[in-house]
C-alpha cells in the first residue's frame, strides 16, 4: 500500500488494514514502511486531475433601480 500510495502515512495505512480485517498496531505498520528521505508532495497536475477543472463565469444581476450589482 505504501508503494502504490506514497502520500499515505502509517495512520492511513493502519486504518485501511483495519477495514480489511487485519488487526495490526500502527507502530508495526510504521516499522515496516519503506523509509523516504522526504515526503513527496502532490503537484498541481495531480491536484487538477483529482479535482477536475473548475470553470468560472461572470454574471450581472440587475437591481430594482436597474443598476448592476
Coordinates of N, CA and C in Angstrom, one line a residue:
X1 N 0.8 -1.2 0.0 CA 0.0 0.0 0.0 C 0.9 1.3 0.0
X2 N 2.0 1.2 0.7 CA 2.8 2.4 0.8 C 3.5 2.7 -0.6
X3 N 3.8 1.7 -1.4 CA 4.4 1.9 -2.7 C 3.4 2.5 -3.7
X4 N 2.1 2.0 -3.6 CA 1.1 2.4 -4.5 C 0.5 3.8 -4.1
X5 N 0.6 4.2 -2.9 CA 0.1 5.4 -2.4 C 1.1 6.1 -1.6
X6 N 2.1 6.8 -2.2 CA 3.2 7.4 -1.5 C 2.8 8.5 -0.5
X7 N 1.7 9.1 -0.7 CA 1.3 10.2 0.2 C 0.6 9.7 1.5
X8 N 0.3 8.4 1.6 CA -0.3 7.9 2.8 C 0.8 7.6 3.8
X9 N 0.5 7.9 5.0 CA 1.4 7.6 6.1 C 0.9 6.4 6.9
X10 N 1.6 6.1 8.0 CA 1.2 4.9 8.8 C -0.2 4.9 9.3
X11 N -0.7 6.1 9.8 CA -2.1 6.1 10.3 C -3.1 5.7 9.3
X12 N -2.9 6.2 8.1 CA -3.9 5.9 7.0 C -3.8 4.4 6.6
X13 N -2.6 3.9 6.4 CA -2.5 2.5 6.1 C -3.0 1.6 7.2
X14 N -2.8 2.0 8.4 CA -3.3 1.2 9.6 C -4.8 1.2 9.5
X15 N -5.4 2.3 9.2 CA -6.9 2.3 9.1 C -7.4 1.5 8.0
X16 N -6.7 1.5 6.9 CA -7.2 0.7 5.7 C -7.0 -0.8 6.1
X17 N -5.9 -1.2 6.7 CA -5.8 -2.6 7.1 C -6.8 -3.0 8.1
X18 N -7.2 -2.1 9.0 CA -8.3 -2.5 9.9 C -9.6 -2.7 9.2
X19 N -9.9 -1.9 8.2 CA -11.1 -2.1 7.4 C -11.1 -3.4 6.6
X20 N -9.9 -3.9 6.3 CA -9.8 -5.1 5.5 C -9.8 -6.3 6.5
X21 N -9.7 -6.1 7.8 CA -9.8 -7.2 8.8 C -8.5 -7.6 9.3
X22 N -7.4 -6.9 9.1 CA -6.1 -7.2 9.6 C -5.9 -6.4 10.9
X23 N -5.7 -7.1 12.0 CA -5.5 -6.4 13.3 C -4.0 -6.3 13.6
X24 N -3.5 -5.1 13.2 CA -2.1 -4.9 13.5 C -2.0 -3.5 14.1
X25 N -0.9 -3.3 14.9 CA -0.7 -2.0 15.5 C -0.2 -1.0 14.5
X26 N -0.4 0.3 14.8 CA 0.1 1.4 13.9 C 1.6 1.4 13.9
X27 N 2.2 1.1 15.1 CA 3.6 1.1 15.2 C 4.3 0.0 14.3
X28 N 3.6 -1.1 14.2 CA 4.0 -2.2 13.4 C 4.0 -1.8 11.9
X29 N 3.0 -1.1 11.5 CA 2.8 -0.6 10.1 C 4.0 0.4 9.9
X30 N 4.2 1.3 10.8 CA 5.3 2.3 10.6 C 6.7 1.6 10.6
X31 N 6.8 0.6 11.3 CA 8.1 -0.1 11.4 C 8.5 -0.8 10.0
X32 N 7.5 -1.3 9.3 CA 7.7 -2.0 8.0 C 7.5 -1.1 6.8
X33 N 7.2 0.2 7.0 CA 7.0 1.1 5.8 C 8.4 1.4 5.3
X34 N 8.5 1.6 4.0 CA 9.8 2.0 3.4 C 10.2 3.4 3.8
X35 N 11.4 3.6 4.1 CA 11.9 4.9 4.6 C 12.1 5.8 3.3
X36 N 11.7 7.0 3.5 CA 11.9 8.0 2.4 C 12.7 9.2 3.0
X37 N 13.5 9.8 2.2 CA 14.3 10.9 2.7 C 13.4 12.2 2.9
X38 N 12.4 12.3 2.1 CA 11.4 13.4 2.3 C 10.0 12.9 1.8
X39 N 9.0 13.5 2.4 CA 7.7 13.1 2.0 C 7.3 13.8 0.6
X40 N 6.8 13.0 -0.3 CA 6.5 13.5 -1.6 C 5.3 14.4 -1.5
X41 N 5.3 15.5 -2.3 CA 4.1 16.4 -2.3 C 3.4 16.2 -3.6
X42 N 2.1 16.5 -3.5 CA 1.3 16.5 -4.7 C 1.6 17.6 -5.6
X43 N 1.6 17.4 -6.9 CA 1.8 18.5 -7.9 C 0.5 19.1 -8.3
X44 N 0.6 20.3 -8.9 CA -0.6 20.9 -9.4 C -1.3 20.1 -10.5
X45 N -0.5 19.3 -11.2 CA -1.2 18.4 -12.2 C -2.0 17.4 -11.5
X46 N -1.4 16.8 -10.5 CA -2.2 15.8 -9.7 C -3.4 16.4 -9.1
X47 N -3.3 17.6 -8.5 CA -4.4 18.2 -7.9 C -5.6 18.4 -8.9
X48 N -5.2 18.9 -10.1 CA -6.2 19.2 -11.1 C -6.8 17.9 -11.7
X49 N -6.0 16.8 -11.8 CA -6.6 15.6 -12.2 C -7.5 15.0 -11.2
X50 N -7.2 15.2 -9.9 CA -8.1 14.6 -8.8 C -9.4 15.4 -8.6
X51 N -9.3 16.8 -8.8 CA -10.4 17.6 -8.5 C -11.1 18.1 -9.8
X52 N -10.6 17.9 -10.9 CA -11.2 18.3 -12.2 C -11.0 19.8 -12.4
X53 N -11.3 20.2 -13.5 CA -11.1 21.6 -13.9 C -12.3 22.4 -13.4
X54 N -12.1 23.6 -12.9 CA -13.2 24.5 -12.4 C -13.4 25.6 -13.4
X55 N -14.6 25.8 -13.8 CA -14.9 26.9 -14.7 C -15.5 28.0 -14.0
X56 N -15.2 29.2 -14.3 CA -15.8 30.4 -13.7 C -16.6 31.2 -14.8
X57 N -17.6 31.8 -14.4 CA -18.4 32.6 -15.3 C -18.8 33.9 -14.5
X58 N -18.7 35.0 -15.2 CA -19.1 36.3 -14.6 C -20.5 36.6 -15.0
X59 N -21.3 37.0 -14.1 CA -22.7 37.3 -14.4 C -23.1 38.6 -13.8
X60 N -24.1 39.3 -14.3 CA -24.6 40.5 -13.7 C -26.0 40.3 -13.2
X61 N -26.3 41.1 -12.2 CA -27.6 40.9 -11.6 C -28.3 42.3 -11.5
X62 N -29.3 42.6 -12.3 CA -29.9 43.9 -12.2 C -30.7 44.1 -10.9
X63 N -30.6 45.3 -10.3 CA -31.2 45.6 -9.1 C -32.6 46.3 -9.4
X64 N -33.3 46.6 -8.4 CA -34.6 47.2 -8.6 C -34.6 48.6 -9.3
X65 N -33.5 49.3 -9.1 CA -33.3 50.6 -9.8 C -32.6 50.4 -11.1
X66 N -32.6 49.2 -11.6 CA -31.9 48.9 -12.9 C -30.4 49.2 -12.9
X67 N -29.8 49.2 -11.7 CA -28.4 49.3 -11.6 C -27.8 47.9 -11.6
X68 N -26.6 47.8 -11.9 CA -25.9 46.4 -12.0 C -25.2 46.2 -10.7
X69 N -25.4 45.0 -10.1 CA -24.7 44.7 -8.9 C -23.4 44.0 -9.2

